[in-house]
Structure formats: structure tokens, C-alpha cells
Short mmCIF file of C-alpha atoms and ligand atoms in Angstrom, two decimals:
data_model
loop_
_atom_site.label_atom_id
_atom_site.label_comp_id
_atom_site.label_asym_id
_atom_site.label_seq_id
_atom_site.Cartn_x
_atom_site.Cartn_y
_atom_site.Cartn_z
CA MET A 56 15.46 -42.80 -88.42
CA LYS A 57 16.93 -41.57 -91.69
CA GLN A 58 19.34 -43.02 -94.20
CA SER A 59 22.99 -42.16 -93.84
CA GLN A 60 24.39 -39.65 -96.30
CA TYR A 61 27.37 -42.01 -96.71
CA ASN A 62 25.42 -44.99 -98.10
CA ILE A 63 26.30 -46.36 -101.51
CA SER A 64 23.89 -48.96 -102.82
CA VAL A 65 24.14 -51.48 -105.61
CA GLU A 66 21.39 -53.75 -106.88
CA GLN A 67 22.19 -57.24 -107.98
CA ASN A 68 20.09 -60.38 -108.54
CA GLY A 69 17.04 -59.08 -106.69
CA GLU A 70 19.03 -57.89 -103.67
CA VAL A 71 20.40 -54.53 -102.63
CA PHE A 72 23.89 -54.19 -101.18
CA ILE A 73 24.52 -51.12 -99.08
CA TYR A 74 28.01 -49.96 -98.22
CA ASN A 75 28.46 -47.33 -95.54
CA GLY A 76 31.75 -45.43 -95.33
CA VAL A 77 31.34 -44.43 -91.68
CA SER A 78 31.23 -48.04 -90.49
CA GLY A 79 32.95 -49.64 -93.49
CA ALA A 80 30.21 -52.28 -93.46
CA LEU A 81 28.51 -53.80 -96.47
CA ALA A 82 25.02 -55.18 -95.85
CA ARG A 83 22.73 -57.21 -98.06
CA VAL A 84 19.00 -56.47 -97.99
CA PRO A 85 16.09 -57.93 -99.99
CA LYS A 86 15.05 -55.51 -102.72
CA ASP A 87 11.43 -55.09 -101.53
CA VAL A 88 12.58 -54.33 -97.98
CA TYR A 89 15.03 -51.74 -99.27
CA ALA A 90 12.30 -50.13 -101.39
CA ASP A 91 10.10 -49.94 -98.29
CA ILE A 92 12.87 -48.33 -96.24
CA GLN A 93 13.43 -45.75 -98.94
CA LYS A 94 9.75 -44.97 -99.23
CA ARG A 95 9.23 -44.75 -95.49
CA SER A 96 12.33 -42.72 -94.76
CA ALA A 97 10.71 -40.03 -96.90
CA ASP A 98 7.82 -39.86 -94.38
CA GLY A 99 10.00 -39.97 -91.27
CA GLY A 100 10.11 -43.76 -90.86
CA GLU A 101 6.47 -44.11 -89.89
CA ASN A 102 4.89 -47.53 -90.38
CA LEU A 103 8.07 -49.33 -91.43
CA GLU A 104 7.30 -52.93 -92.22
CA ALA A 105 10.88 -54.11 -92.60
CA PRO A 106 11.80 -57.02 -90.33
CA VAL A 107 13.33 -55.87 -87.09
CA GLU A 108 16.53 -57.87 -87.56
CA ILE A 109 17.19 -56.10 -90.86
CA LEU A 110 16.60 -52.68 -89.31
CA GLU A 111 18.89 -53.59 -86.43
CA ARG A 112 21.57 -54.67 -88.85
CA LEU A 113 21.26 -51.44 -90.83
CA ALA A 114 21.50 -49.41 -87.63
CA LEU A 115 24.59 -51.36 -86.54
CA GLY A 116 26.15 -50.70 -89.93
CA ARG A 117 25.17 -47.01 -89.66
CA MET A 118 23.16 -47.26 -92.84
CA ILE A 119 20.19 -45.84 -90.92
CA VAL A 120 20.83 -43.27 -88.22
CA PRO A 121 18.60 -41.32 -85.82
CA ASP A 122 16.89 -38.31 -87.35
CA SER A 123 18.87 -36.07 -85.05
CA ALA A 124 22.25 -37.56 -86.04
CA ASP A 125 24.78 -35.08 -87.38
CA GLU A 126 27.11 -37.39 -89.27
CA LEU A 127 29.56 -34.66 -90.21
CA ALA A 128 29.94 -33.65 -86.56
CA PHE A 129 30.49 -37.30 -85.65
CA LEU A 130 33.22 -37.65 -88.27
CA GLU A 131 34.90 -34.49 -87.07
CA ARG A 132 34.89 -35.81 -83.52
CA ARG A 133 36.30 -39.11 -84.70
CA TYR A 134 39.03 -37.28 -86.66
CA ASN A 135 40.05 -35.21 -83.64
CA ILE A 136 40.03 -38.20 -81.29
CA SER A 137 42.09 -40.29 -83.71
CA ARG A 138 44.69 -37.65 -84.45
CA GLY A 139 45.32 -37.01 -80.78
CA ASP A 140 45.10 -40.64 -79.59
CA LYS A 141 47.94 -41.08 -77.10
CA SER A 142 47.32 -44.80 -76.61
CA ARG A 143 48.89 -45.59 -79.96
CA LEU A 144 52.31 -44.63 -81.22
CA SER A 145 53.39 -45.06 -84.78
CA LEU A 146 56.87 -44.23 -86.02
CA THR A 147 58.17 -44.30 -89.56
CA ILE A 148 61.88 -44.97 -89.29
CA VAL A 149 64.45 -44.35 -92.01
CA THR A 150 67.30 -46.73 -91.22
CA SER A 151 69.15 -45.74 -94.38
CA LEU A 152 68.58 -42.65 -96.44
CA GLY A 153 70.92 -44.11 -99.03
CA CYS A 154 69.48 -46.52 -101.56
CA ASN A 155 70.83 -49.27 -103.78
CA PHE A 156 68.49 -48.08 -106.59
CA ASP A 157 68.52 -44.96 -108.70
CA CYS A 158 64.91 -44.36 -109.73
CA PRO A 159 64.52 -41.25 -111.88
CA TYR A 160 61.21 -40.26 -110.29
CA CYS A 161 62.44 -40.58 -106.70
CA PHE A 162 61.62 -37.50 -104.63
CA GLU A 163 64.26 -38.11 -101.98
CA ALA A 164 67.73 -36.65 -101.83
CA LYS A 165 69.45 -39.93 -101.13
CA HIS A 166 72.67 -39.12 -99.28
CA PRO A 167 74.18 -42.35 -98.06
CA SER A 168 73.52 -42.37 -94.35
CA ILE A 169 72.86 -45.28 -92.01
CA MET A 170 71.25 -44.71 -88.62
CA ASP A 171 73.99 -44.91 -85.98
CA ALA A 172 73.83 -46.37 -82.45
CA ASP A 173 73.32 -42.96 -80.78
CA VAL A 174 70.27 -42.14 -82.87
CA GLN A 175 68.91 -45.65 -82.32
CA GLN A 176 69.10 -45.14 -78.55
CA LEU A 177 67.29 -41.82 -78.86
CA VAL A 178 64.52 -43.42 -80.90
CA LEU A 179 64.19 -46.11 -78.29
CA GLN A 180 63.97 -43.42 -75.63
CA VAL A 181 60.88 -41.97 -77.36
CA LEU A 182 59.15 -45.32 -76.91
CA LYS A 183 60.29 -45.57 -73.29
CA ASP A 184 59.08 -42.04 -72.52
CA LYS A 185 55.62 -42.84 -73.84
CA ALA A 186 55.39 -46.48 -72.81
CA GLN A 187 53.17 -45.93 -69.79
CA GLU A 188 50.23 -44.59 -71.77
CA LEU A 189 50.63 -46.82 -74.84
CA LYS A 190 48.52 -49.76 -75.90
CA THR A 191 49.94 -50.23 -79.39
CA PHE A 192 53.21 -49.38 -81.10
CA HIS A 193 53.69 -49.73 -84.85
CA VAL A 194 56.84 -49.16 -86.86
CA THR A 195 57.02 -48.67 -90.60
CA TRP A 196 60.56 -49.30 -91.82
CA PHE A 197 61.24 -46.80 -94.57
CA GLY A 198 64.11 -45.39 -96.62
CA GLY A 199 65.99 -44.60 -98.90
CA GLU A 200 66.08 -48.35 -98.76
CA PRO A 201 65.49 -49.65 -95.23
CA LEU A 202 67.29 -52.93 -95.90
CA VAL A 203 70.49 -51.07 -96.76
CA GLY A 204 70.22 -50.20 -93.08
CA LYS A 205 69.31 -53.74 -92.00
CA LYS A 206 71.67 -53.76 -89.02
CA PRO A 207 70.03 -50.84 -87.19
CA LEU A 208 66.62 -52.18 -88.23
CA LEU A 209 67.29 -55.52 -86.52
CA THR A 210 68.92 -54.00 -83.44
CA LEU A 211 66.15 -51.48 -82.91
CA SER A 212 63.46 -54.12 -83.51
CA ASP A 213 64.95 -56.28 -80.76
CA GLU A 214 64.95 -53.32 -78.36
CA PHE A 215 61.39 -52.35 -79.29
CA MET A 216 60.16 -55.90 -78.74
CA LYS A 217 61.85 -56.08 -75.35
CA CYS A 218 60.44 -52.75 -74.24
CA CYS A 219 56.92 -53.51 -75.51
CA GLU A 220 56.89 -56.90 -73.87
CA SER A 221 57.81 -55.51 -70.48
CA ALA A 222 55.26 -52.67 -70.77
CA ASP A 223 52.51 -54.88 -72.23
CA ILE A 224 52.29 -52.91 -75.49
CA ALA A 225 51.17 -54.64 -78.70
CA TYR A 226 54.05 -54.25 -81.16
CA SER A 227 53.80 -54.65 -84.93
CA ALA A 228 55.86 -53.62 -87.94
CA SER A 229 55.73 -53.31 -91.69
CA ILE A 230 58.30 -52.39 -94.32
CA LEU A 231 58.37 -50.54 -97.62
CA THR A 232 61.25 -51.92 -99.63
CA ASN A 233 62.41 -52.09 -103.22
CA GLY A 234 62.67 -55.85 -102.66
CA TYR A 235 66.18 -56.34 -103.99
CA LEU A 236 67.69 -57.39 -100.65
CA LEU A 237 64.71 -59.40 -99.48
CA ASP A 238 66.40 -62.81 -99.57
CA GLU A 239 65.42 -65.78 -97.41
CA GLU A 240 67.71 -64.95 -94.52
CA THR A 241 66.41 -61.37 -94.42
CA CYS A 242 62.77 -62.53 -94.59
CA SER A 243 63.36 -64.83 -91.68
CA GLN A 244 65.11 -62.09 -89.67
CA LEU A 245 62.27 -59.64 -90.33
CA GLN A 246 59.57 -62.17 -89.50
CA ALA A 247 61.27 -62.83 -86.17
CA ARG A 248 61.03 -59.03 -85.58
CA ARG A 249 57.23 -59.01 -86.06
CA VAL A 250 57.26 -57.59 -89.57
CA THR A 251 53.99 -58.90 -91.00
CA SER A 252 53.46 -56.91 -94.16
CA VAL A 253 55.85 -55.98 -96.92
CA GLN A 254 55.35 -53.57 -99.79
CA VAL A 255 57.59 -54.04 -102.80
CA GLY A 256 57.72 -51.84 -105.92
CA LEU A 257 57.61 -53.14 -109.50
CA ASP A 258 56.98 -50.60 -112.22
CA GLY A 259 56.20 -52.73 -115.25
CA PRO A 260 57.53 -55.69 -117.20
CA PRO A 261 61.34 -56.11 -117.13
CA ASP A 262 62.22 -53.56 -119.85
CA VAL A 263 60.04 -50.84 -118.26
CA HIS A 264 60.87 -51.65 -114.65
CA ASN A 265 64.63 -51.81 -115.26
CA LYS A 266 64.54 -48.37 -116.80
CA LEU A 267 62.51 -46.90 -113.96
CA ARG A 268 63.94 -48.83 -111.02
CA PRO A 269 67.54 -49.64 -111.92
CA LEU A 270 70.24 -50.48 -109.42
CA ALA A 271 72.58 -47.60 -108.69
CA GLY A 272 75.00 -47.99 -111.60
CA GLY A 273 72.23 -48.88 -114.04
CA LYS A 274 71.88 -52.67 -113.90
CA GLY A 275 68.36 -54.15 -113.99
CA SER A 276 66.66 -55.27 -110.79
CA PHE A 277 63.47 -56.97 -112.04
CA TRP A 278 64.25 -60.69 -111.89
CA LYS A 279 66.00 -60.53 -108.54
CA ILE A 280 62.91 -58.87 -107.08
CA VAL A 281 60.60 -61.51 -108.58
CA LYS A 282 62.82 -64.24 -107.15
CA ASN A 283 62.60 -62.57 -103.74
CA LEU A 284 58.80 -62.30 -104.01
CA HIS A 285 58.63 -66.08 -104.31
CA THR A 286 60.51 -66.30 -101.01
CA ALA A 287 58.73 -63.47 -99.22
CA ILE A 288 55.21 -64.86 -99.71
CA SER A 289 55.97 -67.66 -97.25
CA PHE A 290 56.79 -65.11 -94.56
CA PHE A 291 54.54 -62.05 -94.98
CA ASP A 292 51.49 -60.46 -96.58
CA VAL A 293 53.14 -59.08 -99.67
CA SER A 294 51.75 -56.26 -101.75
CA VAL A 295 53.28 -55.10 -104.99
CA ARG A 296 52.91 -51.41 -105.71
CA ILE A 297 53.13 -50.61 -109.40
CA ASN A 298 53.75 -46.93 -110.03
CA VAL A 299 52.08 -45.83 -113.23
CA ASP A 300 51.92 -42.89 -115.57
CA LYS A 301 50.08 -42.71 -118.88
CA GLY A 302 53.04 -44.21 -120.74
CA THR A 303 53.83 -47.14 -118.48
CA PHE A 304 50.17 -47.96 -117.94
CA ARG A 305 50.02 -49.37 -121.47
CA ARG A 306 52.42 -52.11 -120.37
CA ILE A 307 50.67 -53.08 -117.14
CA GLU A 308 48.99 -56.10 -118.63
CA ASP A 309 52.41 -57.51 -119.63
CA LEU A 310 53.48 -57.30 -116.01
CA LEU A 311 50.29 -58.85 -114.62
CA ARG A 312 50.57 -61.72 -117.13
CA LEU A 313 54.18 -62.29 -116.20
CA LEU A 314 53.44 -62.34 -112.46
CA ALA A 315 50.56 -64.75 -113.07
CA ASP A 316 52.84 -67.00 -115.19
CA GLU A 317 55.26 -66.95 -112.26
CA GLY A 318 52.47 -68.36 -110.08
CA LEU A 319 52.19 -65.23 -107.94
CA ALA A 320 48.53 -64.41 -108.64
CA GLY A 321 46.50 -64.84 -105.47
CA LYS A 322 49.71 -64.94 -103.43
CA VAL A 323 50.64 -61.28 -103.62
CA SER A 324 48.24 -58.36 -103.87
CA VAL A 325 48.86 -55.82 -106.59
CA TYR A 326 47.79 -52.22 -106.78
CA PRO A 327 48.70 -49.19 -108.90
CA GLY A 328 50.41 -46.11 -107.47
CA GLN A 329 49.92 -42.68 -108.99
CA ILE A 330 53.13 -40.95 -110.01
CA VAL A 331 52.49 -37.35 -109.11
CA GLY A 332 54.17 -34.30 -110.64
CA ASP A 333 56.01 -32.99 -107.63
CA ASN A 334 57.29 -36.46 -106.73
CA VAL A 335 59.34 -36.54 -109.89
CA ASN A 336 62.98 -35.59 -109.59
CA THR A 337 63.21 -33.71 -112.86
CA SER A 338 66.85 -32.78 -112.28
CA ALA A 339 67.93 -36.42 -112.37
CA PRO A 340 69.98 -37.06 -115.50
CA SER A 341 68.16 -40.35 -116.05
CA ALA A 342 64.61 -39.02 -115.76
CA THR A 343 63.33 -41.32 -118.45
CA TYR A 344 59.77 -42.08 -117.46
CA GLU A 345 57.63 -41.83 -120.53
CA GLY A 346 54.26 -40.26 -121.01
CA HIS A 347 52.65 -37.94 -118.52
CA CYS A 348 51.28 -38.22 -115.06
CA PHE A 349 47.60 -39.08 -114.72
CA THR A 350 45.35 -36.46 -113.20
CA ASN A 351 43.57 -37.70 -110.09
CA PRO A 352 40.23 -38.49 -111.82
CA GLU A 353 42.10 -40.15 -114.72
CA PHE A 354 44.06 -42.26 -112.30
CA ALA A 355 40.84 -43.33 -110.56
CA VAL A 356 39.52 -44.64 -113.90
CA ALA A 357 42.87 -46.30 -114.75
CA GLU A 358 42.81 -47.98 -111.35
CA ARG A 359 39.47 -49.63 -112.20
CA THR A 360 40.94 -50.93 -115.48
CA PHE A 361 43.96 -52.17 -113.56
CA PHE A 362 41.89 -54.16 -111.06
CA ARG A 363 39.64 -55.61 -113.78
CA MET A 364 42.73 -56.84 -115.61
CA ALA A 365 44.31 -58.11 -112.40
CA GLU A 366 41.19 -60.10 -111.59
CA GLU A 367 41.29 -61.73 -115.03
CA TYR A 368 44.80 -62.92 -114.25
CA GLY A 369 43.74 -64.38 -110.91
CA PHE A 370 44.64 -61.59 -108.48
CA ALA A 371 42.20 -60.88 -105.68
CA THR A 372 39.73 -58.01 -105.95
CA PRO A 373 40.63 -55.43 -103.30
CA SER A 374 38.25 -55.00 -100.42
CA LEU A 375 36.32 -51.79 -99.89
CA PRO A 376 37.99 -48.97 -97.97
CA ARG A 377 37.82 -49.12 -94.20
CA PRO A 378 36.76 -46.08 -92.18
CA THR A 379 39.64 -43.77 -91.37
CA GLY A 380 40.18 -41.76 -88.23
CA ALA A 381 42.98 -39.50 -89.42
CA PRO A 382 44.59 -40.42 -92.72
CA CYS A 383 48.32 -40.54 -92.06
CA THR A 384 51.29 -39.85 -89.81
CA ALA A 385 51.51 -36.29 -91.09
CA VAL A 386 48.32 -35.18 -89.37
CA ARG A 387 48.39 -37.39 -86.26
CA ALA A 388 49.81 -35.50 -83.34
CA THR A 389 51.62 -38.44 -81.75
CA GLU A 390 53.31 -39.81 -84.86
CA LEU A 391 56.69 -39.02 -86.34
CA VAL A 392 58.95 -39.82 -89.24
CA VAL A 393 62.52 -40.25 -88.00
CA GLY A 394 65.34 -39.71 -90.49
CA SER A 395 68.59 -41.70 -90.41
CA LYS A 396 70.45 -38.85 -88.70
CA GLY A 397 67.71 -38.28 -86.17
CA GLU A 398 66.04 -35.45 -88.04
CA LEU A 399 62.26 -35.43 -87.69
CA TYR A 400 59.53 -34.96 -90.27
CA LYS A 401 55.79 -35.35 -90.34
CA CYS A 402 55.30 -36.54 -93.90
CA TRP A 403 56.87 -39.46 -95.79
CA ASN A 404 57.30 -37.18 -98.77
CA SER A 405 59.52 -34.85 -96.76
CA VAL A 406 62.29 -37.34 -96.02
CA GLY A 407 65.65 -35.89 -96.97
CA ASN A 408 64.25 -32.36 -97.40
CA ARG A 409 65.94 -30.06 -94.87
CA LEU A 410 63.27 -27.42 -95.36
CA GLU A 411 60.64 -29.82 -94.06
CA GLU A 412 62.42 -30.92 -90.88
CA ILE A 413 60.29 -30.22 -87.82
CA GLY A 414 62.99 -30.91 -85.25
CA ASN A 415 65.49 -33.52 -84.09
CA ILE A 416 65.22 -36.72 -82.08
CA ARG A 417 67.74 -35.27 -79.59
CA ASP A 418 65.03 -32.88 -78.42
CA TYR A 419 61.92 -34.41 -79.96
CA GLN A 420 59.44 -32.63 -77.74
CA ASN A 421 60.76 -29.28 -78.81
CA THR A 422 59.70 -29.03 -82.43
CA ASN A 423 59.83 -25.98 -84.65
CA GLY A 424 56.97 -23.99 -86.19
CA ARG A 425 56.77 -26.27 -89.24
CA LEU A 426 54.80 -28.78 -87.22
CA ARG A 427 51.88 -26.39 -87.00
CA LYS A 428 50.77 -26.64 -90.63
CA TRP A 429 50.38 -30.42 -90.32
CA LEU A 430 48.46 -30.30 -87.07
CA LYS A 431 46.23 -27.52 -88.36
CA TYR A 432 45.26 -29.50 -91.45
CA THR A 433 41.61 -30.51 -91.39
CA PRO A 434 39.14 -31.50 -94.08
CA PHE A 435 36.33 -29.96 -92.05
CA THR A 436 37.05 -26.43 -93.19
CA ASN A 437 37.04 -27.46 -96.84
CA ASP A 438 33.63 -27.33 -98.55
CA GLU A 439 34.53 -30.05 -101.06
CA CYS A 440 35.52 -32.43 -98.29
CA ARG A 441 32.49 -31.55 -96.17
CA SER A 442 30.17 -32.57 -98.97
CA CYS A 443 32.23 -35.49 -100.25
CA ILE A 444 30.86 -39.02 -100.04
CA ALA A 445 34.41 -40.34 -99.61
CA LEU A 446 35.07 -38.27 -96.47
CA PRO A 447 34.67 -41.12 -93.90
CA VAL A 448 37.29 -43.25 -95.66
CA CYS A 449 39.55 -40.43 -96.82
CA MET A 450 39.44 -37.72 -94.17
CA GLY A 451 41.11 -35.12 -96.29
CA GLY A 452 43.46 -37.46 -98.13
CA CYS A 453 47.05 -36.42 -98.57
CA ALA A 454 47.77 -33.23 -96.64
CA HIS A 455 51.06 -32.84 -98.49
CA HIS A 456 49.24 -32.53 -101.82
CA ALA A 457 46.42 -30.49 -100.32
CA MET A 458 49.00 -27.88 -99.29
CA SER A 459 50.65 -27.77 -102.70
CA SER A 460 49.28 -25.38 -105.29
CA ASN A 461 50.24 -27.72 -108.19
CA ASN A 462 48.95 -30.90 -106.66
CA TYR A 463 45.89 -29.86 -104.74
CA GLU A 464 43.61 -32.13 -106.82
CA ASN A 465 45.89 -35.09 -106.17
CA ARG A 466 45.06 -35.03 -102.47
CA CYS A 467 41.97 -37.14 -103.08
CA GLY A 468 41.69 -40.88 -102.87
CA THR A 469 40.19 -42.65 -105.87
CA PHE A 470 37.00 -43.52 -103.96
CA ARG A 471 35.78 -39.98 -104.56
CA HIS A 472 35.67 -40.55 -108.30
CA THR A 473 34.76 -44.23 -108.65
CA TYR A 474 32.89 -45.17 -105.47
CA GLN A 475 29.94 -46.65 -107.34
CA GLU A 476 32.20 -48.82 -109.53
CA GLN A 477 34.28 -49.89 -106.51
CA VAL A 478 31.25 -51.06 -104.56
CA SER A 479 29.80 -52.82 -107.63
CA ALA A 480 33.08 -54.61 -108.35
CA TYR A 481 33.39 -55.78 -104.75
CA VAL A 482 29.77 -56.94 -104.59
CA GLN A 483 30.22 -58.88 -107.81
CA SER A 484 33.28 -60.66 -106.48
CA ALA A 485 31.85 -61.28 -103.03
CA THR A 486 28.25 -62.35 -103.64
CA SER A 487 29.28 -65.87 -104.43
CA HIS A 488 29.74 -66.10 -100.65
CA SER A 489 26.53 -67.49 -99.24
CA GLY A 490 24.58 -66.23 -96.27
CA SER A 491 22.78 -63.05 -95.46
CA GLY A 492 23.59 -60.11 -93.26
CA PHE A 493 26.90 -58.32 -93.53
CA LEU A 494 29.32 -59.10 -96.32
CA ILE A 495 31.71 -56.84 -94.46
CA PRO A 496 31.01 -56.23 -90.75
CA PRO A 497 31.28 -52.73 -89.24
CA GLY A 498 34.89 -51.65 -88.72
CA GLU A 499 36.68 -51.54 -85.39
CA LEU A 500 36.97 -47.76 -85.57
CA SER A 501 33.25 -47.37 -85.87
CA ARG A 502 32.58 -49.54 -82.84
CA ARG A 503 35.34 -48.07 -80.71
CA ILE A 504 34.28 -44.44 -80.73
CA ASP A 505 31.06 -43.38 -79.14
CA THR A 506 28.64 -41.84 -81.58
CA ARG A 507 26.23 -39.95 -79.43
S1 LIG B 892 38.29 -37.41 -101.63
FE1 LIG B 892 39.08 -35.30 -101.81
S2 LIG B 892 37.28 -33.98 -101.48
FE2 LIG B 892 36.78 -36.04 -100.73
S3 LIG B 892 37.30 -36.00 -98.53
FE3 LIG B 892 39.07 -36.80 -99.62
S4 LIG B 892 40.35 -34.99 -99.99
FE4 LIG B 892 38.31 -34.24 -99.49
S1 LIG B 893 50.75 -36.11 -96.20
FE1 LIG B 893 50.54 -37.37 -98.06
S2 LIG B 893 52.65 -37.94 -98.69
FE2 LIG B 893 52.69 -37.18 -96.57
S3 LIG B 893 52.54 -39.04 -95.32
FE3 LIG B 893 50.46 -38.23 -95.55
S4 LIG B 893 49.64 -39.28 -97.34
FE4 LIG B 893 51.86 -39.58 -97.38
#
């Protein structure tokens, strides 16, 4: 046996904690046993004295693997299986390209357009066509602002639920919303349509947020969103995405304090989002975001500061990344982004961009040549990815950025730059939990796919 090349270890209070990206597991091992394993793996694992149950645990968590194991080949196989998996369908559906906000950094061309009944029927037909081979179906409601298109969202949800029930398909949904229309009635309607997780955007304390995420027409939106968060937490897992650049980051603590004063710490999760150069609509007359975008390594460091601060205000420390098969809809063969007029895309960032359409829902199996670049994308031809410790949890990151000459570096997840700090921070927050063995058990993905 040898140690996995994707182990990250942290020593604390006489114990060693080993995280493995391929399984996503985090194991705790006595320090002397770990030292023995390290020493012996140098001589091919001869005469290991470590207790069998610890070795078994490390093998289950993929922290030790057979000498002959080719972990890179395994990850490549897992990537290819995941991206072509026909038993799961995931659609991102834009019910309204129009939006009630006018954010200066928004990348979308937001023509008002609500998904009509014809397009809804065609979307439903995609599910019906594939139903026989499906085990799971997930919808991400997306916009513009998806709740501006609440009517089609509810109608389609009802149809999806009916179809999935009769075909024995597990249905689930999530929504990305600006939060302004997320009142109690809407929460209850969404919950009844199996929406379980909601992502809402807040970009700073009221003065910053209202400048960056104003209502169309310019009025502030901050307090209405906070009021809606109080309601939403009784219905869903709520995460608050806080887009940051170097200027707004200086005001993050004000926002975290305010949310904690509102009693939302521990009830919503918070995380920073990187504003990236080509996402910014520089032609917008109100492009008022201050400061400059973080580079990817700078953002990774800022993210650590963010989570340290958030923890001080009572927000939960995020868990460690789970293993990823294929990173997003853009590179998974069976997944689509459906625009409000039935136009099809592969990437969330393409919505509203005619030059990125890959076809139309009216003839969804007959896509154009633009699909090819997404399905050709692989981290396994890239030397940086092949030697990257974050590969099992990242799998090539954001293909959209990887294909852009300006934003190539922004394709990476933050784990690449701060993996040691991330594991340390998690271990620190989790070691108060008693017991031995796994602090995080191996992920479903790692168990599901054969590793021979
Ligand atoms: S973090 Fe960057 S280099 Fe590493 S696998 Fe992801 S995209 Fe590739
Ligand atoms: S390619 Fe990047 S922007 Fe597009 S959906 Fe994937 S992660 Fe998102």
C-alpha cells in the first residue's frame, strides 16, 4: 500500500487528521500510528504495526491505496462516467430573463421575457423523453430573476412532480434568487414544489448593497431581502452569497455584524463570491462597484479572512469540499440550461448571450457545433490540473473561465491555494466532536464508482 497523493494532513493535540479529496473523508489517527505509516510506506508497507482497524479505515477513506493504484486514471474514469451519466438529469431553467434589479456588474442582457406555456410544455417533454432511464431529476430555477417568472415556475414544478412520481424518479429543486420577492406565500409555494435550498445575494451592508443591487429604478433592496431571509429560514436551507471585490471586501464585517444582530447567524450560511472581470457589464451606466476584482489567489486568501470573521459572529464554518465527478452543467453531457424563450445553453454565464446558444428546446437533440467545446473540455489534458492537489474536488473548475484568455486563472477553486488552511480550520472547528474514526465519512461518489 502507498499513501494517496491527495492526502492533506493536519496535526493537532497529539493526533493527525487526514483529509482525502478523492473520497472527501476526514480521518483521525493517533500521531504515533501516523508516523509509523509514513515510515513504513517508504519501505513498501513492510512490517506495519498500525492496528488493523485504522488501516482499514484509511483504505476505506482512500488515504492509503494499493501500490498499483493509478489515482489520476481513476479520477479520469470517474469524470467521464459522471459527465455522461444518463441516470440523472439536471436542468437549469430561466423562467424570466427579465429582472426586478439592475445590478451594475450583471453579465446578463436582461430583456424582459417570461417563459410561455408552449416552451413549458417542450421542457416537460424533455423530462418525459428521458424518464425511462432516469433515477434523479434536479431543477435549478435561475434568471434574470426566477421569481419574476413565478407562474411558469409553479406550473412546471407541478408537472415535473407529477411526471417524476409516475416514473419513480427522485425530484428535487433549488433556486438562485435576489430574494426580493421571497415572501411567506412564495416560500410556502416553493416548499410545496420540493425546493429545498435557496441562494440569495447580499453584497454588503445597506449602503454598499443598495448601490450594487438596486431595484430597477434605483431604490434600495437591502431591508426587504433581510426581512425575507427571516421568513425563508423556516422553509429552506438558505445560503447568502456575498459578491466581493477589493473595495467592498473592506465592508464585509459590517454586513456580518448586521446579520448577526438580526439573529441570522447559524440560521443562514454565508459565503463570498468572486466578482470576475468578464462578468462585469462595463457598459452599464451605473457601473459603480468600487475597487478592483481580486485575482484568484487573492480571493482564496480573502475567503479565509471572510470565514474567520464569519465564525467570530456565530456563522458555521463551512465543511470541506466533497469529491466532484464533473464540476457543472456546462461539461455534463446530459444537462442543459433552458432560456425563457426556449433557447439552450450549456453554461450559466451564457444566459442571454445569443452567440453562446447551442440550440433550441423545439429541437433539443439537434444542437449546433457550439456544444462541442463544452463536451471536449477536460482537466486531464492540462498539466497544471493533472498535478493539482485540488483536482478530485475541482475537476477543472469553471470551463467558461478556462476557455477565456483573460480569465484563465479564475477557473480554479480556492482549495488549490488554501487547502492546508481549509483543512486546519475545519479540524479546529470539528474536533470538539468526540469519538474516533471519520470526522467526515467517505462521500457517496467515492463509494458509488468502482475503483479497480
Ligand atoms: S484548481 Fe485549477 S489547476 Fe487545480 S484542478 Fe482545478 S482548475 Fe485545475
Ligand atoms: S462553466 Fe463556469 S460559469 Fe459556466 S456553469 Fe460551469 S462553473 Fe458556472
